[in-house]
């Protein structure tokens, strides 16, 4: 019943969860930098994320050996945060570019990207032998769409100045800044709930 690697339900659920999570990462990245980049706080958070990503790689190597996590979701978030700084001022460009990257990431495959040093990009002809894999394509497209939506929401909040919207903005920024905590907690909670329903 719990064939996480092959069953369409679990594969679809994983895709949905990652899409929502990375969309929120994109929204919060824009909201957190819309009024200027706090370099020290940004770098500090990035270093923490990078450290956790490296730790996951080391621990997964000990536990899974050949299936160790070399570019999972935390590795991806580190790279997406850095690249995202180049796109934080645009709305429609991010939406269009994001959708384009998603389409390319899903539809384009080439054996060149099967090389170990290029697997982090995506576009492989087969999924690599790893416990968690979130490549640049198509997932950076999801982050860009989130950033475009973040700019749209920020402009609406700025224009109307609604208290409820301002509260919502703070919550999205908080989720982005604490994405590591949310990621680490959501999986056991979700799987535990699904296990109870399954029983």
PDB file of C-alpha atoms in Angstrom:
ATOM      1  CA  UNK A   1       0.000   0.000   0.000  1.00  0.00           C
ATOM      2  CA  UNK A   2       2.831   2.377   0.840  1.00  0.00           C
ATOM      3  CA  UNK A   3       4.835   2.081  -2.380  1.00  0.00           C
ATOM      4  CA  UNK A   4       6.226   5.625  -2.237  1.00  0.00           C
ATOM      5  CA  UNK A   5       8.537   5.127  -5.216  1.00  0.00           C
ATOM      6  CA  UNK A   6       6.099   3.865  -7.861  1.00  0.00           C
ATOM      7  CA  UNK A   7       2.438   4.229  -6.870  1.00  0.00           C
ATOM      8  CA  UNK A   8       0.792   7.119  -8.810  1.00  0.00           C
ATOM      9  CA  UNK A   9      -0.999   8.363  -5.680  1.00  0.00           C
ATOM     10  CA  UNK A  10       2.184   8.838  -3.665  1.00  0.00           C
ATOM     11  CA  UNK A  11       4.103  10.270  -6.613  1.00  0.00           C
ATOM     12  CA  UNK A  12       1.279  12.734  -7.278  1.00  0.00           C
ATOM     13  CA  UNK A  13       1.026  13.658  -3.598  1.00  0.00           C
ATOM     14  CA  UNK A  14       4.770  14.308  -3.433  1.00  0.00           C
ATOM     15  CA  UNK A  15       4.569  16.537  -6.517  1.00  0.00           C
ATOM     16  CA  UNK A  16       1.638  18.471  -5.034  1.00  0.00           C
ATOM     17  CA  UNK A  17       3.366  18.988  -1.683  1.00  0.00           C
ATOM     18  CA  UNK A  18       6.634  20.132  -3.254  1.00  0.00           C
ATOM     19  CA  UNK A  19       4.787  22.452  -5.665  1.00  0.00           C
ATOM     20  CA  UNK A  20       2.857  24.145  -2.846  1.00  0.00           C
ATOM     21  CA  UNK A  21       5.937  24.340  -0.649  1.00  0.00           C
ATOM     22  CA  UNK A  22       8.211  25.821  -3.322  1.00  0.00           C
ATOM     23  CA  UNK A  23       5.465  28.167  -4.490  1.00  0.00           C
ATOM     24  CA  UNK A  24       5.311  29.570  -0.950  1.00  0.00           C
ATOM     25  CA  UNK A  25       9.114  29.784  -0.913  1.00  0.00           C
ATOM     26  CA  UNK A  26       8.924  31.935  -4.062  1.00  0.00           C
ATOM     27  CA  UNK A  27       6.136  34.156  -2.687  1.00  0.00           C
ATOM     28  CA  UNK A  28       7.920  34.707   0.607  1.00  0.00           C
ATOM     29  CA  UNK A  29      11.263  35.352  -1.117  1.00  0.00           C
ATOM     30  CA  UNK A  30       9.736  38.276  -2.974  1.00  0.00           C
ATOM     31  CA  UNK A  31       7.871  39.614   0.067  1.00  0.00           C
ATOM     32  CA  UNK A  32      10.976  39.342   2.252  1.00  0.00           C
ATOM     33  CA  UNK A  33      13.096  41.332  -0.230  1.00  0.00           C
ATOM     34  CA  UNK A  34      10.503  43.693  -1.727  1.00  0.00           C
ATOM     35  CA  UNK A  35      11.573  46.581   0.506  1.00  0.00           C
ATOM     36  CA  UNK A  36      15.270  45.838   0.272  1.00  0.00           C
ATOM     37  CA  UNK A  37      17.566  42.912   0.921  1.00  0.00           C
ATOM     38  CA  UNK A  38      18.745  42.417   4.501  1.00  0.00           C
ATOM     39  CA  UNK A  39      22.076  40.939   3.479  1.00  0.00           C
ATOM     40  CA  UNK A  40      23.253  39.767   6.891  1.00  0.00           C
ATOM     41  CA  UNK A  41      19.985  37.981   7.726  1.00  0.00           C
ATOM     42  CA  UNK A  42      19.768  36.495   4.229  1.00  0.00           C
ATOM     43  CA  UNK A  43      23.316  35.134   4.316  1.00  0.00           C
ATOM     44  CA  UNK A  44      22.823  33.760   7.837  1.00  0.00           C
ATOM     45  CA  UNK A  45      19.682  31.882   6.815  1.00  0.00           C
ATOM     46  CA  UNK A  46      21.392  30.642   3.645  1.00  0.00           C
ATOM     47  CA  UNK A  47      24.366  29.297   5.611  1.00  0.00           C
ATOM     48  CA  UNK A  48      22.018  27.460   7.992  1.00  0.00           C
ATOM     49  CA  UNK A  49      20.111  25.923   5.075  1.00  0.00           C
ATOM     50  CA  UNK A  50      23.360  24.931   3.369  1.00  0.00           C
ATOM     51  CA  UNK A  51      24.659  23.364   6.566  1.00  0.00           C
ATOM     52  CA  UNK A  52      21.458  21.345   6.966  1.00  0.00           C
ATOM     53  CA  UNK A  53      21.598  20.276   3.314  1.00  0.00           C
ATOM     54  CA  UNK A  54      25.170  19.045   3.750  1.00  0.00           C
ATOM     55  CA  UNK A  55      24.182  17.262   6.962  1.00  0.00           C
ATOM     56  CA  UNK A  56      21.344  15.493   5.152  1.00  0.00           C
ATOM     57  CA  UNK A  57      23.768  14.379   2.433  1.00  0.00           C
ATOM     58  CA  UNK A  58      26.179  12.976   5.023  1.00  0.00           C
ATOM     59  CA  UNK A  59      23.503  11.226   7.095  1.00  0.00           C
ATOM     60  CA  UNK A  60      21.755   9.828   4.024  1.00  0.00           C
ATOM     61  CA  UNK A  61      25.087   8.499   2.765  1.00  0.00           C
ATOM     62  CA  UNK A  62      25.559   6.656   6.051  1.00  0.00           C
ATOM     63  CA  UNK A  63      22.007   5.282   5.960  1.00  0.00           C
ATOM     64  CA  UNK A  64      21.432   4.656   2.262  1.00  0.00           C
ATOM     65  CA  UNK A  65      24.931   4.578   0.731  1.00  0.00           C
ATOM     66  CA  UNK A  66      24.386   4.662  -3.048  1.00  0.00           C
ATOM     67  CA  UNK A  67      20.917   6.225  -2.648  1.00  0.00           C
ATOM     68  CA  UNK A  68      22.259   9.161  -0.634  1.00  0.00           C
ATOM     69  CA  UNK A  69      20.691  12.588  -1.170  1.00  0.00           C
ATOM     70  CA  UNK A  70      23.045  14.710  -3.260  1.00  0.00           C
ATOM     71  CA  UNK A  71      20.516  17.323  -4.432  1.00  0.00           C
ATOM     72  CA  UNK A  72      17.310  17.194  -2.418  1.00  0.00           C
ATOM     73  CA  UNK A  73      14.829  19.901  -1.573  1.00  0.00           C
ATOM     74  CA  UNK A  74      17.085  21.776   0.868  1.00  0.00           C
ATOM     75  CA  UNK A  75      19.968  21.804  -1.620  1.00  0.00           C
ATOM     76  CA  UNK A  76      17.521  23.150  -4.188  1.00  0.00           C
ATOM     77  CA  UNK A  77      16.178  25.867  -1.861  1.00  0.00           C
ATOM     78  CA  UNK A  78      19.710  27.139  -1.243  1.00  0.00           C
ATOM     79  CA  UNK A  79      20.316  27.520  -4.989  1.00  0.00           C
ATOM     80  CA  UNK A  80      16.812  28.897  -5.642  1.00  0.00           C
ATOM     81  CA  UNK A  81      17.270  31.612  -3.007  1.00  0.00           C
ATOM     82  CA  UNK A  82      20.502  32.772  -4.637  1.00  0.00           C
ATOM     83  CA  UNK A  83      19.135  32.695  -8.200  1.00  0.00           C
ATOM     84  CA  UNK A  84      15.855  34.214  -7.062  1.00  0.00           C
ATOM     85  CA  UNK A  85      17.592  37.466  -6.117  1.00  0.00           C
ATOM     86  CA  UNK A  86      18.062  38.127  -9.837  1.00  0.00           C
ATOM     87  CA  UNK A  87      14.294  37.920 -10.464  1.00  0.00           C
ATOM     88  CA  UNK A  88      12.754  39.612  -7.426  1.00  0.00           C
ATOM     89  CA  UNK A  89      11.549  42.785  -9.179  1.00  0.00           C
ATOM     90  CA  UNK A  90       9.414  41.268 -11.951  1.00  0.00           C
ATOM     91  CA  UNK A  91       5.845  40.030 -12.135  1.00  0.00           C
ATOM     92  CA  UNK A  92       4.824  38.899 -15.620  1.00  0.00           C
ATOM     93  CA  UNK A  93       8.366  37.997 -16.617  1.00  0.00           C
ATOM     94  CA  UNK A  94       8.562  35.640 -13.644  1.00  0.00           C
ATOM     95  CA  UNK A  95       5.154  34.112 -14.343  1.00  0.00           C
ATOM     96  CA  UNK A  96       5.912  33.500 -18.022  1.00  0.00           C
ATOM     97  CA  UNK A  97       9.494  32.364 -17.416  1.00  0.00           C
ATOM     98  CA  UNK A  98       8.399  30.135 -14.558  1.00  0.00           C
ATOM     99  CA  UNK A  99       5.733  28.387 -16.636  1.00  0.00           C
ATOM    100  CA  UNK A 100       8.238  28.010 -19.488  1.00  0.00           C
ATOM    101  CA  UNK A 101      10.831  26.405 -17.212  1.00  0.00           C
ATOM    102  CA  UNK A 102       8.209  24.017 -15.844  1.00  0.00           C
ATOM    103  CA  UNK A 103       7.265  22.940 -19.379  1.00  0.00           C
ATOM    104  CA  UNK A 104      10.919  22.548 -20.400  1.00  0.00           C
ATOM    105  CA  UNK A 105      11.755  20.634 -17.230  1.00  0.00           C
ATOM    106  CA  UNK A 106       8.892  18.198 -17.779  1.00  0.00           C
ATOM    107  CA  UNK A 107       9.111  17.719 -21.543  1.00  0.00           C
ATOM    108  CA  UNK A 108      12.832  17.958 -22.403  1.00  0.00           C
ATOM    109  CA  UNK A 109      15.192  15.064 -21.708  1.00  0.00           C
ATOM    110  CA  UNK A 110      18.724  14.436 -22.916  1.00  0.00           C
ATOM    111  CA  UNK A 111      21.313  11.826 -22.043  1.00  0.00           C
ATOM    112  CA  UNK A 112      23.908  14.584 -21.587  1.00  0.00           C
ATOM    113  CA  UNK A 113      22.264  15.465 -18.268  1.00  0.00           C
ATOM    114  CA  UNK A 114      22.651  11.891 -17.015  1.00  0.00           C
ATOM    115  CA  UNK A 115      26.264  12.767 -16.201  1.00  0.00           C
ATOM    116  CA  UNK A 116      26.748  12.880 -12.402  1.00  0.00           C
ATOM    117  CA  UNK A 117      28.009  16.475 -12.400  1.00  0.00           C
ATOM    118  CA  UNK A 118      24.937  17.692 -14.355  1.00  0.00           C
ATOM    119  CA  UNK A 119      22.192  15.769 -12.587  1.00  0.00           C
ATOM    120  CA  UNK A 120      21.339  18.721 -10.321  1.00  0.00           C
ATOM    121  CA  UNK A 121      20.031  20.571 -13.401  1.00  0.00           C
ATOM    122  CA  UNK A 122      17.354  18.007 -14.289  1.00  0.00           C
ATOM    123  CA  UNK A 123      16.408  17.068 -17.885  1.00  0.00           C
ATOM    124  CA  UNK A 124      17.673  13.528 -17.289  1.00  0.00           C
ATOM    125  CA  UNK A 125      16.322  10.551 -19.205  1.00  0.00           C
ATOM    126  CA  UNK A 126      15.766   8.691 -15.915  1.00  0.00           C
ATOM    127  CA  UNK A 127      15.448   9.535 -12.240  1.00  0.00           C
ATOM    128  CA  UNK A 128      18.787   9.230 -10.443  1.00  0.00           C
ATOM    129  CA  UNK A 129      19.342   6.588  -7.781  1.00  0.00           C
ATOM    130  CA  UNK A 130      18.664   8.762  -4.719  1.00  0.00           C
ATOM    131  CA  UNK A 131      16.206   9.076  -1.836  1.00  0.00           C
ATOM    132  CA  UNK A 132      15.271  12.688  -2.607  1.00  0.00           C
ATOM    133  CA  UNK A 133      15.716  14.581  -5.859  1.00  0.00           C
ATOM    134  CA  UNK A 134      14.551  18.142  -6.555  1.00  0.00           C
ATOM    135  CA  UNK A 135      16.476  19.393  -9.622  1.00  0.00           C
ATOM    136  CA  UNK A 136      16.717  22.961 -10.863  1.00  0.00           C
ATOM    137  CA  UNK A 137      14.315  22.170 -13.715  1.00  0.00           C
ATOM    138  CA  UNK A 138      11.363  22.155 -13.523  1.00  0.00           C
ATOM    139  CA  UNK A 139      11.273  23.237  -9.881  1.00  0.00           C
ATOM    140  CA  UNK A 140      12.888  26.665 -10.219  1.00  0.00           C
ATOM    141  CA  UNK A 141       9.980  27.443 -12.526  1.00  0.00           C
ATOM    142  CA  UNK A 142       7.621  26.862  -9.587  1.00  0.00           C
ATOM    143  CA  UNK A 143       9.663  29.260  -7.441  1.00  0.00           C
ATOM    144  CA  UNK A 144       9.551  31.908 -10.193  1.00  0.00           C
ATOM    145  CA  UNK A 145       5.776  31.569 -10.470  1.00  0.00           C
ATOM    146  CA  UNK A 146       5.622  31.999  -6.703  1.00  0.00           C
ATOM    147  CA  UNK A 147       7.792  35.113  -6.911  1.00  0.00           C
ATOM    148  CA  UNK A 148       5.527  36.557  -9.593  1.00  0.00           C
ATOM    149  CA  UNK A 149       2.484  35.891  -7.419  1.00  0.00           C
ATOM    150  CA  UNK A 150       4.356  37.385  -4.474  1.00  0.00           C
ATOM    151  CA  UNK A 151       4.910  40.633  -6.366  1.00  0.00           C
ATOM    152  CA  UNK A 152       1.252  40.704  -7.411  1.00  0.00           C
ATOM    153  CA  UNK A 153       0.087  40.167  -3.820  1.00  0.00           C
ATOM    154  CA  UNK A 154       2.542  42.749  -2.514  1.00  0.00           C
ATOM    155  CA  UNK A 155       1.279  45.368  -4.968  1.00  0.00           C
ATOM    156  CA  UNK A 156      -2.331  44.649  -4.039  1.00  0.00           C
ATOM    157  CA  UNK A 157      -1.562  44.888  -0.343  1.00  0.00           C
ATOM    158  CA  UNK A 158       0.344  48.129  -0.887  1.00  0.00           C
ATOM    159  CA  UNK A 159      -2.496  49.680  -2.891  1.00  0.00           C
ATOM    160  CA  UNK A 160      -5.370  48.737  -0.579  1.00  0.00           C
ATOM    161  CA  UNK A 161      -3.491  48.623   2.727  1.00  0.00           C
ATOM    162  CA  UNK A 162      -5.831  46.031   4.178  1.00  0.00           C
ATOM    163  CA  UNK A 163      -5.067  44.867   7.709  1.00  0.00           C
ATOM    164  CA  UNK A 164      -6.011  41.285   6.895  1.00  0.00           C
ATOM    165  CA  UNK A 165      -3.727  41.322   3.866  1.00  0.00           C
ATOM    166  CA  UNK A 166      -0.872  42.759   5.905  1.00  0.00           C
ATOM    167  CA  UNK A 167      -1.356  39.910   8.377  1.00  0.00           C
ATOM    168  CA  UNK A 168      -1.312  37.423   5.497  1.00  0.00           C
ATOM    169  CA  UNK A 169       1.882  38.992   4.162  1.00  0.00           C
ATOM    170  CA  UNK A 170       3.605  38.543   7.522  1.00  0.00           C
ATOM    171  CA  UNK A 171       2.560  34.897   7.664  1.00  0.00           C
ATOM    172  CA  UNK A 172       3.920  34.180   4.177  1.00  0.00           C
ATOM    173  CA  UNK A 173       7.215  35.902   4.980  1.00  0.00           C
ATOM    174  CA  UNK A 174       7.410  33.908   8.220  1.00  0.00           C
ATOM    175  CA  UNK A 175       6.849  30.642   6.348  1.00  0.00           C
ATOM    176  CA  UNK A 176       9.595  31.529   3.900  1.00  0.00           C
ATOM    177  CA  UNK A 177      12.078  32.401   6.634  1.00  0.00           C
ATOM    178  CA  UNK A 178      11.246  29.205   8.515  1.00  0.00           C
ATOM    179  CA  UNK A 179      11.000  26.939   5.475  1.00  0.00           C
ATOM    180  CA  UNK A 180      13.508  24.529   7.027  1.00  0.00           C
ATOM    181  CA  UNK A 181      11.357  24.036  10.138  1.00  0.00           C
ATOM    182  CA  UNK A 182       8.184  23.606   8.066  1.00  0.00           C
ATOM    183  CA  UNK A 183       9.882  21.088   5.801  1.00  0.00           C
ATOM    184  CA  UNK A 184      11.273  19.051   8.683  1.00  0.00           C
ATOM    185  CA  UNK A 185       7.896  18.936  10.484  1.00  0.00           C
ATOM    186  CA  UNK A 186       5.387  18.476   7.667  1.00  0.00           C
ATOM    187  CA  UNK A 187       6.459  15.018   6.545  1.00  0.00           C
ATOM    188  CA  UNK A 188       5.991  13.081   9.826  1.00  0.00           C
ATOM    189  CA  UNK A 189       2.719  14.919  10.506  1.00  0.00           C
ATOM    190  CA  UNK A 190       1.375  14.259   7.011  1.00  0.00           C
ATOM    191  CA  UNK A 191       2.459  10.631   6.857  1.00  0.00           C
ATOM    192  CA  UNK A 192       1.195   9.996  10.381  1.00  0.00           C
ATOM    193  CA  UNK A 193      -2.212  11.398   9.469  1.00  0.00           C
ATOM    194  CA  UNK A 194      -2.366   9.379   6.273  1.00  0.00           C
ATOM    195  CA  UNK A 195      -1.362   6.246   8.162  1.00  0.00           C
ATOM    196  CA  UNK A 196      -4.206   6.778  10.654  1.00  0.00           C
ATOM    197  CA  UNK A 197      -6.692   7.280   7.819  1.00  0.00           C
ATOM    198  CA  UNK A 198      -5.360   4.201   6.052  1.00  0.00           C
ATOM    199  CA  UNK A 199      -5.845   2.125   9.199  1.00  0.00           C
TER     200      UNK A 199
END
